[in-house]
PDB file of C-alpha atoms and ligand atoms in Angstrom:
ATOM      1  CA  MET A   1     -24.965 -22.320  14.784  1.00  0.00           C
ATOM      2  CA  ASP A   2     -24.090 -18.682  14.737  1.00  0.00           C
ATOM      3  CA  TYR A   3     -20.405 -18.198  15.404  1.00  0.00           C
ATOM      4  CA  SER A   4     -20.278 -14.547  14.438  1.00  0.00           C
ATOM      5  CA  LYS A   5     -19.801 -13.406  18.056  1.00  0.00           C
ATOM      6  CA  TYR A   6     -16.367 -15.095  18.069  1.00  0.00           C
ATOM      7  CA  TYR A   7     -15.028 -12.976  15.250  1.00  0.00           C
ATOM      8  CA  LYS A   8     -13.896  -9.368  15.206  1.00  0.00           C
ATOM      9  CA  ASN A   9     -16.465  -8.561  12.512  1.00  0.00           C
ATOM     10  CA  LYS A  10     -14.365  -5.701  11.240  1.00  0.00           C
ATOM     11  CA  GLY A  11     -12.654  -5.252   7.921  1.00  0.00           C
ATOM     12  CA  ILE A  12      -8.920  -5.900   7.691  1.00  0.00           C
ATOM     13  CA  CYS A  13      -6.633  -3.012   6.946  1.00  0.00           C
ATOM     14  CA  PHE A  14      -3.604  -4.197   5.041  1.00  0.00           C
ATOM     15  CA  VAL A  15      -0.673  -2.544   3.401  1.00  0.00           C
ATOM     16  CA  LEU A  16       1.067  -3.827   0.304  1.00  0.00           C
ATOM     17  CA  SER A  17       4.457  -2.254  -0.341  1.00  0.00           C
ATOM     18  CA  GLY A  18       7.449  -3.082  -2.468  1.00  0.00           C
ATOM     19  CA  PRO A  19       9.766  -1.368  -4.897  1.00  0.00           C
ATOM     20  CA  SER A  20       8.492   0.134  -8.099  1.00  0.00           C
ATOM     21  CA  GLY A  21       8.475  -2.627 -10.739  1.00  0.00           C
ATOM     22  CA  VAL A  22       8.145  -5.546  -8.320  1.00  0.00           C
ATOM     23  CA  GLY A  23       4.662  -6.384  -9.652  1.00  0.00           C
ATOM     24  CA  LYS A  24       2.237  -5.112  -6.986  1.00  0.00           C
ATOM     25  CA  ASP A  25      -0.511  -4.251  -9.468  1.00  0.00           C
ATOM     26  CA  THR A  26      -0.452  -7.648 -11.172  1.00  0.00           C
ATOM     27  CA  VAL A  27      -0.637  -9.382  -7.800  1.00  0.00           C
ATOM     28  CA  LEU A  28      -3.584  -7.180  -6.827  1.00  0.00           C
ATOM     29  CA  GLU A  29      -5.378  -7.972 -10.063  1.00  0.00           C
ATOM     30  CA  TYR A  30      -5.179 -11.702  -9.277  1.00  0.00           C
ATOM     31  CA  LEU A  31      -6.128 -11.123  -5.659  1.00  0.00           C
ATOM     32  CA  LYS A  32      -9.167  -9.030  -6.522  1.00  0.00           C
ATOM     33  CA  SER A  33     -10.672 -11.865  -8.532  1.00  0.00           C
ATOM     34  CA  SER A  34     -11.024 -14.043  -5.428  1.00  0.00           C
ATOM     35  CA  PHE A  35     -10.788 -11.804  -2.368  1.00  0.00           C
ATOM     36  CA  SER A  36     -12.924  -8.821  -1.540  1.00  0.00           C
ATOM     37  CA  LEU A  37     -10.823  -5.716  -1.081  1.00  0.00           C
ATOM     38  CA  ASN A  38     -11.208  -1.994  -1.477  1.00  0.00           C
ATOM     39  CA  LYS A  39      -8.276   0.174  -2.363  1.00  0.00           C
ATOM     40  CA  VAL A  40      -8.226   3.255  -0.178  1.00  0.00           C
ATOM     41  CA  VAL A  41      -8.026   6.426  -2.239  1.00  0.00           C
ATOM     42  CA  THR A  42      -5.102   8.454  -0.910  1.00  0.00           C
ATOM     43  CA  ALA A  43      -4.135  12.072  -1.446  1.00  0.00           C
ATOM     44  CA  THR A  44      -1.175  13.509  -3.300  1.00  0.00           C
ATOM     45  CA  THR A  45       0.298  16.831  -4.323  1.00  0.00           C
ATOM     46  CA  ARG A  46       1.772  15.435  -7.535  1.00  0.00           C
ATOM     47  CA  PRO A  47      -0.024  16.350 -10.759  1.00  0.00           C
ATOM     48  CA  PRO A  48      -2.345  13.726 -12.285  1.00  0.00           C
ATOM     49  CA  ARG A  49      -0.832  11.489 -14.962  1.00  0.00           C
ATOM     50  CA  GLU A  50      -2.696  10.975 -18.176  1.00  0.00           C
ATOM     51  CA  GLY A  51      -5.924   9.081 -17.550  1.00  0.00           C
ATOM     52  CA  GLU A  52      -5.864   9.538 -13.763  1.00  0.00           C
ATOM     53  CA  ILE A  53      -9.196  10.725 -12.450  1.00  0.00           C
ATOM     54  CA  ASP A  54      -9.426  12.943  -9.365  1.00  0.00           C
ATOM     55  CA  GLY A  55     -11.060  11.058  -6.498  1.00  0.00           C
ATOM     56  CA  VAL A  56     -10.392   7.692  -8.158  1.00  0.00           C
ATOM     57  CA  ALA A  57      -6.631   7.434  -8.731  1.00  0.00           C
ATOM     58  CA  TYR A  58      -5.931   9.938  -5.958  1.00  0.00           C
ATOM     59  CA  ASP A  59      -7.412  12.971  -4.263  1.00  0.00           C
ATOM     60  CA  PHE A  60      -5.217  15.504  -6.006  1.00  0.00           C
ATOM     61  CA  MET A  61      -4.526  18.610  -3.969  1.00  0.00           C
ATOM     62  CA  THR A  62      -2.185  21.577  -3.772  1.00  0.00           C
ATOM     63  CA  LYS A  63       0.725  21.658  -1.339  1.00  0.00           C
ATOM     64  CA  GLU A  64      -1.083  24.424   0.599  1.00  0.00           C
ATOM     65  CA  ASP A  65      -4.230  22.308   0.975  1.00  0.00           C
ATOM     66  CA  PHE A  66      -2.162  19.321   1.965  1.00  0.00           C
ATOM     67  CA  GLN A  67      -0.325  21.283   4.645  1.00  0.00           C
ATOM     68  CA  GLN A  68      -3.574  22.675   5.999  1.00  0.00           C
ATOM     69  CA  ARG A  69      -4.962  19.156   6.282  1.00  0.00           C
ATOM     70  CA  ILE A  70      -1.878  17.941   8.113  1.00  0.00           C
ATOM     71  CA  LYS A  71      -2.658  20.595  10.749  1.00  0.00           C
ATOM     72  CA  GLU A  72      -6.253  19.396  10.927  1.00  0.00           C
ATOM     73  CA  ASP A  73      -5.088  15.816  11.601  1.00  0.00           C
ATOM     74  CA  TYR A  74      -6.834  14.693   8.423  1.00  0.00           C
ATOM     75  CA  PHE A  75      -4.251  11.995   7.597  1.00  0.00           C
ATOM     76  CA  VAL A  76      -3.529   8.711   9.379  1.00  0.00           C
ATOM     77  CA  GLU A  77      -0.049   9.022   7.892  1.00  0.00           C
ATOM     78  CA  TYR A  78       1.693  11.080   5.274  1.00  0.00           C
ATOM     79  CA  ALA A  79       5.108  10.982   3.678  1.00  0.00           C
ATOM     80  CA  SER A  80       7.221  12.900   1.264  1.00  0.00           C
ATOM     81  CA  TYR A  81       8.215  10.922  -1.833  1.00  0.00           C
ATOM     82  CA  ALA A  82       9.962  12.180  -4.955  1.00  0.00           C
ATOM     83  CA  ASP A  83       9.394  15.847  -3.992  1.00  0.00           C
ATOM     84  CA  ASN A  84       5.671  15.434  -3.350  1.00  0.00           C
ATOM     85  CA  PHE A  85       3.456  14.661  -0.406  1.00  0.00           C
ATOM     86  CA  TYR A  86       1.294  11.549  -0.198  1.00  0.00           C
ATOM     87  CA  GLY A  87      -1.151  10.879   2.612  1.00  0.00           C
ATOM     88  CA  THR A  88      -3.905   8.525   3.717  1.00  0.00           C
ATOM     89  CA  PRO A  89      -7.121  10.291   4.746  1.00  0.00           C
ATOM     90  CA  ARG A  90      -8.222   8.888   8.085  1.00  0.00           C
ATOM     91  CA  LYS A  91     -11.903   8.922   7.097  1.00  0.00           C
ATOM     92  CA  ASN A  92     -11.321   6.841   3.950  1.00  0.00           C
ATOM     93  CA  VAL A  93      -9.827   3.995   5.992  1.00  0.00           C
ATOM     94  CA  GLU A  94     -12.203   4.188   8.960  1.00  0.00           C
ATOM     95  CA  LYS A  95     -15.300   4.156   6.786  1.00  0.00           C
ATOM     96  CA  LEU A  96     -14.330   0.859   5.130  1.00  0.00           C
ATOM     97  CA  ILE A  97     -13.184  -0.870   8.307  1.00  0.00           C
ATOM     98  CA  ASN A  98     -16.292   0.135  10.248  1.00  0.00           C
ATOM     99  CA  GLU A  99     -18.492  -1.179   7.452  1.00  0.00           C
ATOM    100  CA  GLY A 100     -16.677  -4.521   7.801  1.00  0.00           C
ATOM    101  CA  LYS A 101     -14.887  -4.091   4.461  1.00  0.00           C
ATOM    102  CA  ASN A 102     -11.227  -4.866   3.812  1.00  0.00           C
ATOM    103  CA  ALA A 103      -9.110  -1.795   3.183  1.00  0.00           C
ATOM    104  CA  LEU A 104      -6.026  -2.014   1.014  1.00  0.00           C
ATOM    105  CA  LEU A 105      -3.314   0.606   1.262  1.00  0.00           C
ATOM    106  CA  LYS A 106      -0.766   0.596  -1.522  1.00  0.00           C
ATOM    107  CA  ILE A 107       1.683   2.958   0.115  1.00  0.00           C
ATOM    108  CA  GLU A 108       5.432   3.380   0.486  1.00  0.00           C
ATOM    109  CA  VAL A 109       7.524   2.210   3.405  1.00  0.00           C
ATOM    110  CA  GLN A 110       7.580   5.282   5.687  1.00  0.00           C
ATOM    111  CA  GLY A 111       3.792   5.481   5.515  1.00  0.00           C
ATOM    112  CA  ALA A 112       3.423   1.766   6.226  1.00  0.00           C
ATOM    113  CA  VAL A 113       5.485   2.035   9.396  1.00  0.00           C
ATOM    114  CA  ASN A 114       3.434   5.019  10.584  1.00  0.00           C
ATOM    115  CA  VAL A 115       0.068   3.358   9.895  1.00  0.00           C
ATOM    116  CA  LYS A 116       1.138   0.377  11.969  1.00  0.00           C
ATOM    117  CA  LYS A 117       1.994   2.690  14.893  1.00  0.00           C
ATOM    118  CA  ILE A 118      -1.470   4.240  14.853  1.00  0.00           C
ATOM    119  CA  MET A 119      -3.447   1.164  13.800  1.00  0.00           C
ATOM    120  CA  PRO A 120      -1.518  -1.834  15.196  1.00  0.00           C
ATOM    121  CA  GLU A 121      -4.040  -4.313  13.743  1.00  0.00           C
ATOM    122  CA  THR A 122      -2.868  -3.395  10.236  1.00  0.00           C
ATOM    123  CA  VAL A 123      -1.179  -6.222   8.339  1.00  0.00           C
ATOM    124  CA  LEU A 124       1.983  -5.097   6.586  1.00  0.00           C
ATOM    125  CA  ILE A 125       3.022  -7.168   3.574  1.00  0.00           C
ATOM    126  CA  PHE A 126       6.225  -6.512   1.671  1.00  0.00           C
ATOM    127  CA  LEU A 127       6.737  -7.776  -1.871  1.00  0.00           C
ATOM    128  CA  ALA A 128      10.396  -8.164  -2.727  1.00  0.00           C
ATOM    129  CA  PRO A 129      12.025  -8.911  -6.083  1.00  0.00           C
ATOM    130  CA  PRO A 130      14.038 -12.155  -6.406  1.00  0.00           C
ATOM    131  CA  SER A 131      17.082  -9.984  -7.235  1.00  0.00           C
ATOM    132  CA  MET A 132      18.038  -6.436  -8.163  1.00  0.00           C
ATOM    133  CA  GLU A 133      18.768  -7.689 -11.700  1.00  0.00           C
ATOM    134  CA  PHE A 134      15.174  -8.917 -11.936  1.00  0.00           C
ATOM    135  CA  LEU A 135      13.895  -5.506 -10.854  1.00  0.00           C
ATOM    136  CA  GLU A 136      16.105  -3.708 -13.331  1.00  0.00           C
ATOM    137  CA  GLU A 137      14.894  -5.951 -16.152  1.00  0.00           C
ATOM    138  CA  ARG A 138      11.286  -5.349 -15.150  1.00  0.00           C
ATOM    139  CA  LEU A 139      11.734  -1.574 -15.065  1.00  0.00           C
ATOM    140  CA  ARG A 140      13.467  -1.538 -18.445  1.00  0.00           C
ATOM    141  CA  GLY A 141      10.916  -3.930 -19.889  1.00  0.00           C
ATOM    142  CA  ARG A 142       8.060  -1.547 -19.032  1.00  0.00           C
ATOM    143  CA  GLY A 143       9.608   0.967 -21.381  1.00  0.00           C
ATOM    144  CA  THR A 144       7.844   3.821 -19.600  1.00  0.00           C
ATOM    145  CA  ASP A 145      10.714   5.357 -17.662  1.00  0.00           C
ATOM    146  CA  SER A 146      13.799   7.286 -18.651  1.00  0.00           C
ATOM    147  CA  GLU A 147      17.272   5.954 -17.849  1.00  0.00           C
ATOM    148  CA  GLU A 148      17.569   8.571 -15.117  1.00  0.00           C
ATOM    149  CA  ASP A 149      14.249   7.511 -13.643  1.00  0.00           C
ATOM    150  CA  ILE A 150      15.232   3.831 -13.685  1.00  0.00           C
ATOM    151  CA  GLU A 151      18.464   4.620 -11.836  1.00  0.00           C
ATOM    152  CA  LYS A 152      16.505   6.659  -9.299  1.00  0.00           C
ATOM    153  CA  ARG A 153      13.959   3.893  -8.742  1.00  0.00           C
ATOM    154  CA  LEU A 154      16.673   1.269  -8.288  1.00  0.00           C
ATOM    155  CA  LYS A 155      18.368   3.454  -5.697  1.00  0.00           C
ATOM    156  CA  THR A 156      15.048   3.999  -3.894  1.00  0.00           C
ATOM    157  CA  ALA A 157      14.450   0.226  -4.013  1.00  0.00           C
ATOM    158  CA  LYS A 158      17.601  -0.381  -1.969  1.00  0.00           C
ATOM    159  CA  THR A 159      16.350   1.992   0.764  1.00  0.00           C
ATOM    160  CA  GLU A 160      12.919   0.370   0.662  1.00  0.00           C
ATOM    161  CA  LEU A 161      14.422  -3.100   1.189  1.00  0.00           C
ATOM    162  CA  GLU A 162      16.032  -1.806   4.381  1.00  0.00           C
ATOM    163  CA  HIS A 163      12.517  -1.383   5.831  1.00  0.00           C
ATOM    164  CA  ILE A 164      11.578  -5.069   5.475  1.00  0.00           C
ATOM    165  CA  LYS A 165      12.235  -5.634   9.177  1.00  0.00           C
ATOM    166  CA  TYR A 166       9.253  -3.435  10.108  1.00  0.00           C
ATOM    167  CA  TYR A 167       6.804  -5.566   8.107  1.00  0.00           C
ATOM    168  CA  ASP A 168       4.749  -8.569   9.232  1.00  0.00           C
ATOM    169  CA  TYR A 169       5.205 -10.648   6.076  1.00  0.00           C
ATOM    170  CA  LEU A 170       7.796 -10.837   3.337  1.00  0.00           C
ATOM    171  CA  ILE A 171       6.960 -12.485   0.018  1.00  0.00           C
ATOM    172  CA  VAL A 172       9.490 -12.835  -2.758  1.00  0.00           C
ATOM    173  CA  ASN A 173       7.474 -12.254  -5.877  1.00  0.00           C
ATOM    174  CA  GLU A 174       8.568 -14.912  -8.361  1.00  0.00           C
ATOM    175  CA  GLU A 175       5.167 -15.481  -9.926  1.00  0.00           C
ATOM    176  CA  SER A 176       2.300 -13.038  -9.433  1.00  0.00           C
ATOM    177  CA  GLU A 177      -0.490 -15.611  -9.362  1.00  0.00           C
ATOM    178  CA  LYS A 178       1.272 -17.661  -6.706  1.00  0.00           C
ATOM    179  CA  THR A 179       2.038 -14.535  -4.680  1.00  0.00           C
ATOM    180  CA  ALA A 180      -1.644 -13.538  -4.821  1.00  0.00           C
ATOM    181  CA  GLU A 181      -2.541 -16.964  -3.395  1.00  0.00           C
ATOM    182  CA  ILE A 182      -0.077 -16.454  -0.546  1.00  0.00           C
ATOM    183  CA  VAL A 183      -1.494 -12.980   0.236  1.00  0.00           C
ATOM    184  CA  LYS A 184      -4.968 -14.466   0.175  1.00  0.00           C
ATOM    185  CA  GLY A 185      -3.850 -17.099   2.702  1.00  0.00           C
ATOM    186  CA  ILE A 186      -2.497 -14.445   5.050  1.00  0.00           C
ATOM    187  CA  LEU A 187      -5.674 -12.377   4.837  1.00  0.00           C
ATOM    188  CA  THR A 188      -7.933 -15.393   5.208  1.00  0.00           C
ATOM    189  CA  ALA A 189      -6.114 -16.369   8.406  1.00  0.00           C
ATOM    190  CA  LYS A 190      -6.606 -12.821   9.663  1.00  0.00           C
ATOM    191  CA  THR A 191     -10.370 -12.946   9.056  1.00  0.00           C
ATOM    192  CA  LEU A 192     -10.578 -16.166  11.112  1.00  0.00           C
ATOM    193  CA  GLU A 193      -8.912 -14.663  14.183  1.00  0.00           C
ATOM    194  CA  ILE A 194     -10.988 -14.976  17.320  1.00  0.00           C
ATOM    195  CA  ASN A 195     -11.925 -11.848  19.203  1.00  0.00           C
ATOM    196  CA  ASN A 196     -10.512 -12.665  22.642  1.00  0.00           C
TER     197      ASN A 196
HETATM  198  P1  5GP B 219       2.994   7.356  -7.652  1.00  0.00           P
HETATM  199  O1  5GP B 219       3.386   8.801  -7.760  1.00  0.00           O
HETATM  200  O2  5GP B 219       3.865   6.484  -8.520  1.00  0.00           O
HETATM  201  O3  5GP B 219       1.524   7.141  -7.874  1.00  0.00           O
HETATM  202  O4  5GP B 219       3.263   6.890  -6.131  1.00  0.00           O
HETATM  203  C1  5GP B 219       4.535   7.009  -5.561  1.00  0.00           C
HETATM  204  C2  5GP B 219       4.600   6.176  -4.278  1.00  0.00           C
HETATM  205  O5  5GP B 219       3.729   6.733  -3.264  1.00  0.00           O
HETATM  206  C3  5GP B 219       4.127   4.734  -4.443  1.00  0.00           C
HETATM  207  O6  5GP B 219       5.040   3.890  -3.743  1.00  0.00           O
HETATM  208  C4  5GP B 219       2.765   4.717  -3.785  1.00  0.00           C
HETATM  209  O7  5GP B 219       2.442   3.427  -3.301  1.00  0.00           O
HETATM  210  C5  5GP B 219       2.991   5.696  -2.649  1.00  0.00           C
HETATM  211  N1  5GP B 219       1.763   6.242  -2.067  1.00  0.00           N
HETATM  212  C6  5GP B 219       0.562   6.467  -2.653  1.00  0.00           C
HETATM  213  N2  5GP B 219      -0.312   7.000  -1.783  1.00  0.00           N
HETATM  214  C7  5GP B 219       0.336   7.097  -0.593  1.00  0.00           C
HETATM  215  C8  5GP B 219      -0.052   7.552   0.707  1.00  0.00           C
HETATM  216  O8  5GP B 219      -1.175   7.968   0.982  1.00  0.00           O
HETATM  217  N3  5GP B 219       0.901   7.510   1.669  1.00  0.00           N
HETATM  218  C9  5GP B 219       2.168   7.056   1.450  1.00  0.00           C
HETATM  219  N4  5GP B 219       3.001   7.041   2.471  1.00  0.00           N
HETATM  220  N5  5GP B 219       2.564   6.612   0.225  1.00  0.00           N
HETATM  221  C10 5GP B 219       1.658   6.633  -0.778  1.00  0.00           C
END
């Protein structure tokens, strides 16, 4: 039997957000091994970090270019974060979805809320730390950030947590592998939705 006509036959667009240090990348690594997803390359005006390749990590652009593109309606959403602009190129998302591929957006909270307004089918998943102490330990443990940066990130985390109410799913990330399984469950359910 061919049941394909019952399904939406489109890729899922989903957003994964959560404070810096909560473990999004580790969860995604686990998820990638068993679920097909494509991270959407987004644009930013911040300079590349060491090892970041243009067009892979981000589309790096100047503030002038970014502003021009805002006028041209190039972005599905954009937000200002830590004195820089970040935005999701509309074409990068649409291409994946129309090809039936799953599109992952790893973006911050303001952007997530705006994507949902424009693309209501988007699944918004928030990863939260078990406690602020846990987050602080994680950030210190990485050893990559200055004290000032850690303080800044912890303060930002508190604002981010206030946006949980706009999300579809909240997962407290105790163990990355288990969290990846939960995300997989949510996405699997989404792929089985009937087109009615
Ligand atoms: P970073 O500078 O550390 O790479 O990213 C800073 C924050 O911007 C992260 O929370 C990241 O997920 C978010 N971000 C990356 N691309 C976009 C985007 O296109 N739109 C929005 N709203 N946030 C983004």
